[in-house]
Amino acid sequence: MTTAETDRALVERVAKGDRAAVRLLFMRHHARVYRFVARQTGSELMADDIANEVFLELWRQAPAFEGRSEVSTWLLGIARFKALSLLRKKKEDWIDDDDAAQVADGADTPEVVTMKEDKAAALRRFIDAMPEEHRTVIDLAYYHGQSVSEIGEILGIPVATVKTRMFYARKKLGEALKAAGYDRGWP
């Protein structure tokens, strides 16, 4: 039995009022939902609140889940909607995620680590400066490992639109890196 089948079976159990199934789905998907929301909002506090709300929404909406997508994709879609709704209502101090994004490889020399950290920080700044529609597809694809079709489902847009946004986002990132003097290759 695959994880997707297990997730779907758990959602069916949730729909029947099984609290243990909610706990299992929470343990399996909370970290992914939390990280996604933290990157979207820039706030760990908001991410924690929204991630918890996502699982309350899972409890409420489980009977309506039709299984047309993976459970993880469905949960990220709920998370995105809740994050956007909260951001529209509430302004909050933004935190700097650069430290979290820069995990150095212990096998690298200090010089290589510094080069990677500088490039990663620059890349994060360039991504953060992009329009929300480009920033979101980059985040979902590269930081959350979502496929083009999953991104389309999460954002509620056609796959062709996801591909177009991805093309322009990568092009703009490449141009920004080149203009800043960074080689697109290693490190």
PDB file of C-alpha atoms in Angstrom:
ATOM      1  CA  MET A   1       0.000   0.000   0.000  1.00  0.00           C
ATOM      2  CA  THR A   2       1.463   3.364  -1.002  1.00  0.00           C
ATOM      3  CA  THR A   3       1.539   6.455   1.185  1.00  0.00           C
ATOM      4  CA  ALA A   4      -1.049   8.124  -1.081  1.00  0.00           C
ATOM      5  CA  GLU A   5      -3.439   5.220  -0.634  1.00  0.00           C
ATOM      6  CA  THR A   6      -2.824   5.287   3.091  1.00  0.00           C
ATOM      7  CA  ASP A   7      -3.466   9.035   3.211  1.00  0.00           C
ATOM      8  CA  ARG A   8      -6.700   8.626   1.295  1.00  0.00           C
ATOM      9  CA  ALA A   9      -7.784   5.826   3.598  1.00  0.00           C
ATOM     10  CA  LEU A  10      -6.995   8.062   6.571  1.00  0.00           C
ATOM     11  CA  VAL A  11      -9.102  10.886   5.101  1.00  0.00           C
ATOM     12  CA  GLU A  12     -11.965   8.402   4.720  1.00  0.00           C
ATOM     13  CA  ARG A  13     -11.558   7.484   8.394  1.00  0.00           C
ATOM     14  CA  VAL A  14     -11.501  11.197   9.313  1.00  0.00           C
ATOM     15  CA  ALA A  15     -14.756  11.658   7.385  1.00  0.00           C
ATOM     16  CA  LYS A  16     -16.280   9.023   9.660  1.00  0.00           C
ATOM     17  CA  GLY A  17     -15.126  10.924  12.769  1.00  0.00           C
ATOM     18  CA  ASP A  18     -11.888   9.036  13.513  1.00  0.00           C
ATOM     19  CA  ARG A  19      -9.685  11.385  15.576  1.00  0.00           C
ATOM     20  CA  ALA A  20      -6.728   8.980  15.482  1.00  0.00           C
ATOM     21  CA  ALA A  21      -6.673   9.305  11.681  1.00  0.00           C
ATOM     22  CA  VAL A  22      -6.420  13.103  12.006  1.00  0.00           C
ATOM     23  CA  ARG A  23      -3.465  12.685  14.370  1.00  0.00           C
ATOM     24  CA  LEU A  24      -1.723  10.353  11.903  1.00  0.00           C
ATOM     25  CA  LEU A  25      -2.231  12.783   9.022  1.00  0.00           C
ATOM     26  CA  PHE A  26      -1.057  15.631  11.254  1.00  0.00           C
ATOM     27  CA  MET A  27       2.148  13.766  12.143  1.00  0.00           C
ATOM     28  CA  ARG A  28       2.742  12.897   8.496  1.00  0.00           C
ATOM     29  CA  HIS A  29       2.061  16.298   6.903  1.00  0.00           C
ATOM     30  CA  HIS A  30       2.351  19.033   9.549  1.00  0.00           C
ATOM     31  CA  ALA A  31       6.042  19.802   8.895  1.00  0.00           C
ATOM     32  CA  ARG A  32       5.491  20.187   5.132  1.00  0.00           C
ATOM     33  CA  VAL A  33       2.429  22.408   5.618  1.00  0.00           C
ATOM     34  CA  TYR A  34       4.235  24.477   8.253  1.00  0.00           C
ATOM     35  CA  ARG A  35       7.332  25.024   6.054  1.00  0.00           C
ATOM     36  CA  PHE A  36       5.171  25.959   3.059  1.00  0.00           C
ATOM     37  CA  VAL A  37       3.182  28.516   5.041  1.00  0.00           C
ATOM     38  CA  ALA A  38       6.307  29.891   6.745  1.00  0.00           C
ATOM     39  CA  ARG A  39       7.868  30.567   3.350  1.00  0.00           C
ATOM     40  CA  GLN A  40       4.660  32.111   2.011  1.00  0.00           C
ATOM     41  CA  THR A  41       4.071  34.389   4.997  1.00  0.00           C
ATOM     42  CA  GLY A  42       7.605  34.940   6.284  1.00  0.00           C
ATOM     43  CA  SER A  43       6.279  34.350   9.795  1.00  0.00           C
ATOM     44  CA  GLU A  44       6.822  31.306  11.969  1.00  0.00           C
ATOM     45  CA  LEU A  45       4.020  32.408  14.286  1.00  0.00           C
ATOM     46  CA  MET A  46       1.531  32.722  11.426  1.00  0.00           C
ATOM     47  CA  ALA A  47       2.764  29.427   9.964  1.00  0.00           C
ATOM     48  CA  ASP A  48       2.118  27.605  13.216  1.00  0.00           C
ATOM     49  CA  ASP A  49      -1.401  29.019  13.539  1.00  0.00           C
ATOM     50  CA  ILE A  50      -2.287  28.375   9.903  1.00  0.00           C
ATOM     51  CA  ALA A  51      -0.845  24.838   9.903  1.00  0.00           C
ATOM     52  CA  ASN A  52      -3.061  23.994  12.864  1.00  0.00           C
ATOM     53  CA  GLU A  53      -6.068  25.545  11.110  1.00  0.00           C
ATOM     54  CA  VAL A  54      -5.373  23.396   8.045  1.00  0.00           C
ATOM     55  CA  PHE A  55      -5.882  20.255  10.099  1.00  0.00           C
ATOM     56  CA  LEU A  56      -9.065  21.651  11.643  1.00  0.00           C
ATOM     57  CA  GLU A  57     -10.238  22.278   8.083  1.00  0.00           C
ATOM     58  CA  LEU A  58      -9.250  18.693   7.198  1.00  0.00           C
ATOM     59  CA  TRP A  59     -11.554  17.535  10.004  1.00  0.00           C
ATOM     60  CA  ARG A  60     -14.414  19.669   8.631  1.00  0.00           C
ATOM     61  CA  GLN A  61     -13.896  18.967   4.913  1.00  0.00           C
ATOM     62  CA  ALA A  62     -12.901  15.291   4.965  1.00  0.00           C
ATOM     63  CA  PRO A  63     -16.393  14.121   3.894  1.00  0.00           C
ATOM     64  CA  ALA A  64     -16.138  16.376   0.809  1.00  0.00           C
ATOM     65  CA  PHE A  65     -12.666  15.119  -0.241  1.00  0.00           C
ATOM     66  CA  GLU A  66     -13.113  13.505  -3.652  1.00  0.00           C
ATOM     67  CA  GLY A  67      -9.618  12.050  -4.039  1.00  0.00           C
ATOM     68  CA  ARG A  68      -8.899  13.853  -7.325  1.00  0.00           C
ATOM     69  CA  SER A  69      -5.507  14.881  -5.934  1.00  0.00           C
ATOM     70  CA  GLU A  70      -2.981  13.654  -3.427  1.00  0.00           C
ATOM     71  CA  VAL A  71      -3.884  14.421   0.170  1.00  0.00           C
ATOM     72  CA  SER A  72      -0.643  16.407   0.558  1.00  0.00           C
ATOM     73  CA  THR A  73      -1.573  18.562  -2.460  1.00  0.00           C
ATOM     74  CA  TRP A  74      -5.052  19.143  -1.052  1.00  0.00           C
ATOM     75  CA  LEU A  75      -3.608  20.170   2.330  1.00  0.00           C
ATOM     76  CA  LEU A  76      -1.141  22.590   0.703  1.00  0.00           C
ATOM     77  CA  GLY A  77      -4.016  24.114  -1.271  1.00  0.00           C
ATOM     78  CA  ILE A  78      -5.940  24.687   1.954  1.00  0.00           C
ATOM     79  CA  ALA A  79      -2.796  26.135   3.544  1.00  0.00           C
ATOM     80  CA  ARG A  80      -2.216  28.532   0.653  1.00  0.00           C
ATOM     81  CA  PHE A  81      -5.781  29.810   0.778  1.00  0.00           C
ATOM     82  CA  LYS A  82      -5.614  30.328   4.546  1.00  0.00           C
ATOM     83  CA  ALA A  83      -2.227  32.068   4.316  1.00  0.00           C
ATOM     84  CA  LEU A  84      -3.410  34.447   1.598  1.00  0.00           C
ATOM     85  CA  SER A  85      -6.588  35.207   3.542  1.00  0.00           C
ATOM     86  CA  LEU A  86      -4.664  35.955   6.717  1.00  0.00           C
ATOM     87  CA  LEU A  87      -2.077  38.082   4.917  1.00  0.00           C
ATOM     88  CA  ARG A  88      -4.856  40.196   3.464  1.00  0.00           C
ATOM     89  CA  LYS A  89      -6.285  40.768   6.953  1.00  0.00           C
ATOM     90  CA  LYS A  90      -3.147  41.126   9.021  1.00  0.00           C
ATOM     91  CA  LYS A  91       0.208  42.818   8.569  1.00  0.00           C
ATOM     92  CA  GLU A  92       3.057  41.543  10.718  1.00  0.00           C
ATOM     93  CA  ASP A  93       6.808  41.992  11.026  1.00  0.00           C
ATOM     94  CA  TRP A  94       8.573  39.768   8.523  1.00  0.00           C
ATOM     95  CA  ILE A  95      11.344  37.496   9.711  1.00  0.00           C
ATOM     96  CA  ASP A  96      14.528  36.809   7.823  1.00  0.00           C
ATOM     97  CA  ASP A  97      14.596  33.209   6.558  1.00  0.00           C
ATOM     98  CA  ASP A  98      18.156  33.460   5.212  1.00  0.00           C
ATOM     99  CA  ASP A  99      19.593  31.682   8.255  1.00  0.00           C
ATOM    100  CA  ALA A 100      17.191  28.758   7.861  1.00  0.00           C
ATOM    101  CA  ALA A 101      17.915  28.487   4.136  1.00  0.00           C
ATOM    102  CA  GLN A 102      21.695  28.331   4.606  1.00  0.00           C
ATOM    103  CA  VAL A 103      22.712  24.917   5.877  1.00  0.00           C
ATOM    104  CA  ALA A 104      26.377  24.441   5.110  1.00  0.00           C
ATOM    105  CA  ASP A 105      27.817  21.080   4.056  1.00  0.00           C
ATOM    106  CA  GLY A 106      30.432  20.098   6.643  1.00  0.00           C
ATOM    107  CA  ALA A 107      32.629  18.512   3.948  1.00  0.00           C
ATOM    108  CA  ASP A 108      33.099  21.817   2.119  1.00  0.00           C
ATOM    109  CA  THR A 109      35.996  24.151   2.747  1.00  0.00           C
ATOM    110  CA  PRO A 110      35.228  27.440   4.518  1.00  0.00           C
ATOM    111  CA  GLU A 111      35.702  29.294   1.237  1.00  0.00           C
ATOM    112  CA  VAL A 112      33.182  27.102  -0.601  1.00  0.00           C
ATOM    113  CA  VAL A 113      30.746  27.362   2.309  1.00  0.00           C
ATOM    114  CA  THR A 114      30.980  31.156   2.190  1.00  0.00           C
ATOM    115  CA  MET A 115      30.484  31.181  -1.573  1.00  0.00           C
ATOM    116  CA  LYS A 116      27.423  28.947  -1.242  1.00  0.00           C
ATOM    117  CA  GLU A 117      25.996  31.036   1.581  1.00  0.00           C
ATOM    118  CA  ASP A 118      26.444  34.255  -0.371  1.00  0.00           C
ATOM    119  CA  LYS A 119      24.819  32.780  -3.466  1.00  0.00           C
ATOM    120  CA  ALA A 120      21.968  31.223  -1.453  1.00  0.00           C
ATOM    121  CA  ALA A 121      21.292  34.524   0.314  1.00  0.00           C
ATOM    122  CA  ALA A 122      21.344  36.381  -2.989  1.00  0.00           C
ATOM    123  CA  LEU A 123      19.055  33.800  -4.571  1.00  0.00           C
ATOM    124  CA  ARG A 124      16.608  34.067  -1.652  1.00  0.00           C
ATOM    125  CA  ARG A 125      16.625  37.876  -1.965  1.00  0.00           C
ATOM    126  CA  PHE A 126      15.972  37.620  -5.699  1.00  0.00           C
ATOM    127  CA  ILE A 127      13.133  35.133  -5.134  1.00  0.00           C
ATOM    128  CA  ASP A 128      11.617  37.313  -2.403  1.00  0.00           C
ATOM    129  CA  ALA A 129      11.713  40.325  -4.731  1.00  0.00           C
ATOM    130  CA  MET A 130       9.781  38.498  -7.476  1.00  0.00           C
ATOM    131  CA  PRO A 131       6.052  39.003  -8.004  1.00  0.00           C
ATOM    132  CA  GLU A 132       3.988  36.676  -5.792  1.00  0.00           C
ATOM    133  CA  GLU A 133       2.838  34.535  -8.736  1.00  0.00           C
ATOM    134  CA  HIS A 134       6.447  33.711  -9.736  1.00  0.00           C
ATOM    135  CA  ARG A 135       7.718  33.412  -6.163  1.00  0.00           C
ATOM    136  CA  THR A 136       5.007  30.882  -5.303  1.00  0.00           C
ATOM    137  CA  VAL A 137       5.690  28.522  -8.226  1.00  0.00           C
ATOM    138  CA  ILE A 138       9.436  28.591  -7.502  1.00  0.00           C
ATOM    139  CA  ASP A 139       8.800  27.912  -3.818  1.00  0.00           C
ATOM    140  CA  LEU A 140       6.422  25.016  -4.475  1.00  0.00           C
ATOM    141  CA  ALA A 141       8.652  23.438  -7.115  1.00  0.00           C
ATOM    142  CA  TYR A 142      12.100  23.823  -5.602  1.00  0.00           C
ATOM    143  CA  TYR A 143      11.513  24.063  -1.868  1.00  0.00           C
ATOM    144  CA  HIS A 144       8.528  21.703  -1.603  1.00  0.00           C
ATOM    145  CA  GLY A 145       9.165  19.318  -4.501  1.00  0.00           C
ATOM    146  CA  GLN A 146       5.723  19.699  -6.066  1.00  0.00           C
ATOM    147  CA  SER A 147       5.163  18.703  -9.684  1.00  0.00           C
ATOM    148  CA  VAL A 148       3.809  21.133 -12.271  1.00  0.00           C
ATOM    149  CA  SER A 149       0.367  19.513 -12.128  1.00  0.00           C
ATOM    150  CA  GLU A 150       0.340  19.612  -8.310  1.00  0.00           C
ATOM    151  CA  ILE A 151       1.323  23.293  -8.367  1.00  0.00           C
ATOM    152  CA  GLY A 152      -1.513  23.985 -10.792  1.00  0.00           C
ATOM    153  CA  GLU A 153      -3.944  22.251  -8.478  1.00  0.00           C
ATOM    154  CA  ILE A 154      -2.682  24.032  -5.352  1.00  0.00           C
ATOM    155  CA  LEU A 155      -2.866  27.434  -7.046  1.00  0.00           C
ATOM    156  CA  GLY A 156      -6.030  26.677  -8.978  1.00  0.00           C
ATOM    157  CA  ILE A 157      -4.471  27.533 -12.352  1.00  0.00           C
ATOM    158  CA  PRO A 158      -3.885  25.569 -15.585  1.00  0.00           C
ATOM    159  CA  VAL A 159      -0.666  23.558 -15.990  1.00  0.00           C
ATOM    160  CA  ALA A 160       0.282  25.737 -18.976  1.00  0.00           C
ATOM    161  CA  THR A 161       0.132  28.816 -16.745  1.00  0.00           C
ATOM    162  CA  VAL A 162       2.365  27.114 -14.178  1.00  0.00           C
ATOM    163  CA  LYS A 163       4.892  26.295 -16.907  1.00  0.00           C
ATOM    164  CA  THR A 164       4.821  29.862 -18.229  1.00  0.00           C
ATOM    165  CA  ARG A 165       5.303  31.343 -14.761  1.00  0.00           C
ATOM    166  CA  MET A 166       8.113  28.873 -14.092  1.00  0.00           C
ATOM    167  CA  PHE A 167       9.843  29.797 -17.357  1.00  0.00           C
ATOM    168  CA  TYR A 168       9.739  33.526 -16.641  1.00  0.00           C
ATOM    169  CA  ALA A 169      10.682  33.082 -12.980  1.00  0.00           C
ATOM    170  CA  ARG A 170      13.759  30.988 -13.852  1.00  0.00           C
ATOM    171  CA  LYS A 171      14.702  33.437 -16.596  1.00  0.00           C
ATOM    172  CA  LYS A 172      14.464  36.402 -14.223  1.00  0.00           C
ATOM    173  CA  LEU A 173      16.449  34.553 -11.545  1.00  0.00           C
ATOM    174  CA  GLY A 174      19.163  33.683 -14.046  1.00  0.00           C
ATOM    175  CA  GLU A 175      19.372  37.290 -15.212  1.00  0.00           C
ATOM    176  CA  ALA A 176      19.471  38.581 -11.634  1.00  0.00           C
ATOM    177  CA  LEU A 177      22.229  36.133 -10.664  1.00  0.00           C
ATOM    178  CA  LYS A 178      24.264  37.028 -13.747  1.00  0.00           C
ATOM    179  CA  ALA A 179      23.833  40.782 -13.134  1.00  0.00           C
ATOM    180  CA  ALA A 180      24.980  40.296  -9.538  1.00  0.00           C
ATOM    181  CA  GLY A 181      28.091  38.455 -10.737  1.00  0.00           C
ATOM    182  CA  TYR A 182      27.073  34.925  -9.739  1.00  0.00           C
ATOM    183  CA  ASP A 183      27.778  31.980 -12.017  1.00  0.00           C
ATOM    184  CA  ARG A 184      24.621  29.868 -12.536  1.00  0.00           C
ATOM    185  CA  GLY A 185      26.632  26.696 -11.874  1.00  0.00           C
ATOM    186  CA  TRP A 186      28.399  25.429  -8.787  1.00  0.00           C
ATOM    187  CA  PRO A 187      28.693  26.479  -6.002  1.00  0.00           C
TER     188      PRO A 187
END
